[in-house]
Amino acid sequence: MTMYQIGPMTQSQAELIANTWRYEGLYAFYDMDQDKEDLAEFLDPKAREGNVFTVSQMEDVVGFCSIQTENGEVEIGFGMRPDLTGRGFGQEFVTFLVDYIIKTYHPENISLAVATFNKRAITL
């Protein structure tokens, strides 16, 4: 099993993701600059604090996740680095995130924030 680490997202990591991560085809919907309000929120350290985390592997940023908690429920959103998508790493990545959420937040329910067209993420 690949070893992932999760931690608070630094400003330089947020800028790296926002400025360089570009997805192909209809997944370009997830490029940070597609929605100016989402981009501003993603780049705001106060807005990210406690909610947006970097997922890394040997100090290499491989993804990120947002975690929103309310009344015993957790809503998660996530993204993998574009060059890693569609290569069979998703199951392990999502399993890591779900395990982390269960151990850290002890939620009654976990839901996924995802666009309805994103069958890859929904299937995971």
XYZ file of N, CA and C in Angstrom:
372
model
N 0.843 -1.193 0.000
C 0.000 0.000 0.000
C 0.881 1.246 0.000
N 0.519 2.179 -0.808
C 1.246 3.440 -0.896
C 1.021 4.250 0.374
N 2.069 4.856 0.881
C 1.960 5.651 2.087
C 1.673 7.107 1.753
N 0.522 7.566 2.189
C 0.134 8.966 2.021
C 0.220 9.657 3.374
N 0.419 10.958 3.321
C 0.345 11.806 4.500
C -0.670 12.905 4.193
N -1.320 13.381 5.232
C -2.269 14.469 5.069
C -1.907 15.565 6.056
N -2.011 16.804 5.610
C -1.684 17.916 6.490
C -2.272 19.202 5.968
N -2.187 20.248 6.777
C -2.715 21.551 6.347
C -2.038 21.998 5.047
N -2.817 22.618 4.185
C -2.279 23.096 2.914
C -1.563 24.434 3.119
N -0.326 24.503 2.667
C 0.416 25.758 2.747
C -0.001 26.677 1.595
N 0.357 27.934 1.717
C 0.030 28.882 0.652
C 0.742 28.513 -0.643
N 1.991 28.086 -0.541
C 2.719 27.733 -1.769
C 2.101 26.499 -2.425
N 1.611 25.557 -1.644
C 0.936 24.390 -2.217
C -0.376 24.798 -2.901
N -1.126 25.685 -2.258
C -2.385 26.158 -2.857
C -2.111 26.866 -4.182
N -1.086 27.691 -4.221
C -0.747 28.411 -5.452
C -0.265 27.451 -6.537
N 0.517 26.453 -6.148
C 0.980 25.443 -7.105
C -0.218 24.740 -7.745
N -1.162 24.284 -6.932
C -2.339 23.592 -7.439
C -3.174 24.520 -8.316
N -3.440 25.715 -7.827
C -4.293 26.660 -8.558
C -3.679 27.094 -9.885
N -2.370 27.240 -9.917
C -1.715 27.798 -11.102
C -1.192 26.775 -12.106
N -1.037 25.514 -11.676
C -0.415 24.561 -12.593
C -1.219 23.295 -12.854
N -2.139 22.933 -11.976
C -2.891 21.708 -12.198
C -3.968 21.949 -13.236
N -3.847 21.280 -14.387
C -4.816 21.411 -15.474
C -5.278 20.029 -15.902
N -6.584 19.864 -15.888
C -7.190 18.574 -16.233
C -7.637 18.587 -17.686
N -7.737 17.400 -18.286
C -8.095 17.284 -19.703
C -9.594 17.096 -19.889
N -10.057 17.528 -21.057
C -11.443 17.304 -21.451
C -12.438 17.929 -20.500
N -13.528 17.225 -20.252
C -14.554 17.792 -19.395
C -14.096 17.926 -17.956
N -13.006 17.256 -17.588
C -12.464 17.400 -16.240
C -11.780 18.754 -16.036
N -11.605 19.530 -17.111
C -11.089 20.892 -16.981
C -12.024 21.739 -16.114
N -13.234 21.273 -15.933
C -14.191 21.884 -15.003
C -13.555 22.072 -13.631
N -12.631 21.176 -13.263
C -11.995 21.216 -11.949
C -10.750 22.102 -11.886
N -10.334 22.682 -13.002
C -9.225 23.634 -12.952
C -9.643 24.784 -12.047
N -8.797 25.159 -11.106
C -9.158 26.156 -10.097
C -9.592 27.496 -10.688
N -9.042 27.851 -11.838
C -9.385 29.159 -12.404
C -10.702 29.150 -13.191
N -11.419 28.048 -13.193
C -12.712 27.974 -13.881
C -13.796 28.735 -13.139
N -13.632 28.941 -11.849
C -14.602 29.672 -11.035
C -13.828 30.637 -10.149
N -13.976 31.927 -10.424
C -13.185 32.950 -9.716
C -13.452 32.954 -8.214
N -14.700 32.707 -7.794
C -15.006 32.670 -6.360
C -14.342 31.475 -5.694
N -14.407 30.306 -6.335
C -13.744 29.113 -5.792
C -12.239 29.322 -5.724
N -11.679 29.955 -6.755
C -10.242 30.227 -6.782
C -9.850 31.135 -5.623
N -10.603 32.217 -5.421
C -10.296 33.149 -4.333
C -10.368 32.444 -2.974
N -11.359 31.599 -2.805
C -11.501 30.867 -1.546
C -10.357 29.880 -1.358
N -9.979 29.191 -2.432
C -8.894 28.215 -2.364
C -7.565 28.886 -2.018
N -7.370 30.096 -2.498
C -6.111 30.808 -2.254
C -6.107 31.582 -0.937
N -7.227 31.644 -0.246
C -7.337 32.377 1.014
C -6.980 31.458 2.188
N -5.855 31.726 2.858
C -5.434 30.852 3.960
C -6.487 30.717 5.058
N -7.203 31.776 5.357
C -8.237 31.729 6.399
C -9.388 30.821 5.986
N -9.768 30.859 4.707
C -10.866 30.019 4.225
C -10.464 28.543 4.204
N -9.194 28.267 3.954
C -8.702 26.875 3.903
C -8.500 26.278 5.290
N -8.238 27.130 6.256
C -7.831 26.685 7.588
C -8.808 25.663 8.183
N -8.279 24.488 8.477
C -9.072 23.438 9.092
C -10.009 22.712 8.152
N -10.047 23.131 6.868
C -10.982 22.538 5.913
C -10.326 21.945 4.676
N -9.179 22.462 4.286
C -8.535 22.010 3.054
C -7.141 21.498 3.405
N -6.850 20.291 2.920
C -5.629 19.599 3.294
C -4.891 19.110 2.059
N -3.591 19.023 2.194
C -2.757 18.474 1.143
C -2.525 16.988 1.418
N -2.593 16.190 0.368
C -2.236 14.783 0.467
C -0.908 14.628 -0.262
N 0.067 14.107 0.436
C 1.393 13.982 -0.160
C 1.929 12.568 0.011
N 2.955 12.327 -0.753
C 3.631 11.041 -0.747
C 5.116 11.363 -0.825
N 5.841 11.065 0.240
C 7.269 11.390 0.270
C 7.496 12.875 -0.052
N 6.711 13.745 0.552
C 6.784 15.199 0.393
C 6.366 15.695 -0.989
N 5.889 14.822 -1.837
C 5.412 15.168 -3.178
C 3.894 15.318 -3.106
N 3.371 16.495 -3.454
C 1.928 16.720 -3.409
C 1.269 15.878 -4.503
N 0.373 14.980 -4.082
C -0.321 14.110 -5.028
C -1.813 14.398 -5.083
N -2.293 15.204 -4.149
C -3.711 15.517 -4.143
C -4.062 16.457 -3.012
N -5.354 16.722 -2.913
C -5.854 17.540 -1.823
C -7.263 17.093 -1.498
N -7.744 17.507 -0.350
C -9.129 17.222 -0.005
C -9.683 18.363 0.831
N -10.975 18.543 0.702
C -11.686 19.475 1.565
C -12.605 18.643 2.439
N -12.685 19.018 3.686
C -13.497 18.284 4.651
C -14.375 19.283 5.389
N -15.675 19.099 5.259
C -16.650 19.940 5.955
C -17.411 19.054 6.935
N -17.503 19.482 8.181
C -18.203 18.692 9.190
C -19.402 19.471 9.714
N -20.480 18.736 9.940
C -21.672 19.338 10.531
C -22.565 18.233 11.087
N -22.907 18.350 12.365
C -23.845 17.442 13.025
C -23.500 15.966 12.812
N -22.251 15.601 12.992
C -21.866 14.207 12.873
C -21.709 13.703 11.454
N -21.838 14.607 10.484
C -21.671 14.227 9.080
C -20.446 14.926 8.502
N -19.793 14.248 7.594
C -18.636 14.810 6.909
C -18.907 14.802 5.414
N -18.675 15.959 4.795
C -18.726 16.044 3.331
C -17.303 16.231 2.850
N -16.919 15.408 1.900
C -15.553 15.457 1.397
C -15.553 15.803 -0.085
N -14.571 16.569 -0.478
C -14.261 16.823 -1.877
C -12.776 16.539 -2.029
N -12.355 16.107 -3.185
C -10.932 15.800 -3.330
C -10.497 15.989 -4.776
N -9.203 16.101 -4.946
C -8.610 16.170 -6.270
C -7.260 15.491 -6.259
N -6.971 14.774 -7.327
C -5.646 14.180 -7.511
C -4.888 15.019 -8.539
N -3.600 15.016 -8.415
C -2.761 15.711 -9.388
C -3.105 15.158 -10.775
N -3.296 16.037 -11.749
C -3.790 15.611 -13.068
C -3.018 14.467 -13.714
N -1.702 14.442 -13.584
C -0.931 13.373 -14.230
C -1.116 12.018 -13.557
N -1.794 11.988 -12.403
C -2.045 10.735 -11.703
C -3.457 10.194 -11.934
N -4.328 11.012 -12.509
C -5.712 10.575 -12.707
C -5.814 9.574 -13.843
N -6.808 8.700 -13.726
C -7.055 7.708 -14.772
C -5.998 6.625 -14.869
N -5.180 6.486 -13.831
C -4.078 5.511 -13.874
C -4.220 4.413 -12.820
N -5.403 4.327 -12.196
C -5.643 3.261 -11.239
C -5.235 3.556 -9.803
N -4.909 4.812 -9.502
C -4.511 5.167 -8.139
C -5.686 5.621 -7.276
N -6.817 5.846 -7.875
C -7.956 6.443 -7.187
C -8.472 5.650 -6.007
N -8.611 4.344 -6.164
C -9.162 3.522 -5.082
C -8.314 3.635 -3.818
N -7.020 3.521 -3.973
C -6.116 3.624 -2.827
C -6.166 5.022 -2.206
N -6.223 6.045 -3.051
C -6.281 7.434 -2.606
C -7.552 7.680 -1.792
N -8.690 7.278 -2.325
C -9.965 7.498 -1.644
C -10.059 6.651 -0.375
N -9.563 5.431 -0.409
C -9.559 4.591 0.790
C -8.753 5.263 1.900
N -7.615 5.832 1.543
C -6.810 6.568 2.522
C -7.615 7.710 3.127
N -8.285 8.493 2.276
C -9.058 9.643 2.762
C -10.198 9.204 3.674
N -10.936 8.181 3.272
C -12.058 7.698 4.084
C -11.553 7.163 5.422
N -10.469 6.404 5.406
C -9.893 5.897 6.655
C -9.484 7.046 7.570
N -8.858 8.057 6.980
C -8.445 9.232 7.755
C -9.663 9.919 8.382
N -10.698 10.104 7.610
C -11.910 10.771 8.110
C -12.548 9.956 9.236
N -12.650 8.669 9.072
C -13.249 7.824 10.105
C -12.438 7.902 11.401
N -11.114 7.802 11.292
C -10.258 7.836 12.479
C -10.240 9.211 13.146
N -10.319 10.264 12.347
C -10.178 11.621 12.874
C -11.492 12.219 13.336
N -12.570 12.015 12.581
C -13.835 12.702 12.835
C -14.936 11.794 13.394
N -14.809 10.491 13.270
C -15.818 9.533 13.744
C -17.223 9.910 13.274
N -17.400 10.114 11.968
C -18.692 10.586 11.476
C -19.762 9.497 11.454
N -21.004 9.944 11.510
C -22.135 9.040 11.304
C -22.285 8.737 9.817
N -22.035 9.732 8.986
C -22.138 9.598 7.531
C -21.014 10.366 6.858
N -20.620 9.886 5.685
C -19.666 10.591 4.834
C -20.322 10.746 3.476
N -20.303 11.971 2.943
C -20.846 12.197 1.599
C -19.770 12.843 0.733
N -19.949 12.722 -0.563
C -18.988 13.226 -1.531
C -19.555 14.436 -2.252
N -18.803 15.519 -2.272
C -19.153 16.691 -3.066
C -18.485 16.514 -4.428
N -19.294 16.301 -5.469
C -18.743 15.995 -6.790
C -19.739 16.408 -7.869
N -19.217 16.785 -9.019
C -20.073 17.091 -10.167
C -20.725 15.796 -10.664
N -21.969 15.887 -11.092
C -22.711 14.685 -11.489
C -22.096 13.967 -12.687
N -21.348 14.667 -13.539
C -20.735 14.018 -14.707
C -19.501 13.198 -14.340
N -18.968 13.401 -13.135
C -17.696 12.781 -12.759
C -17.919 11.340 -12.303
N -18.137 10.473 -13.261
C -18.410 9.066 -12.980
C -17.231 8.371 -12.312
N -15.996 8.797 -12.639
C -14.821 8.173 -12.004
C -14.872 8.359 -10.499
N -15.099 9.589 -10.054
C -15.131 9.870 -8.614
C -16.339 9.216 -7.952
N -17.468 9.249 -8.602
C -18.671 8.654 -8.039
C -18.503 7.148 -7.883
N -17.906 6.512 -8.855
C -17.670 5.063 -8.792
C -16.753 4.714 -7.620
N -15.716 5.537 -7.404
C -14.816 5.282 -6.281
C -15.569 5.366 -4.979
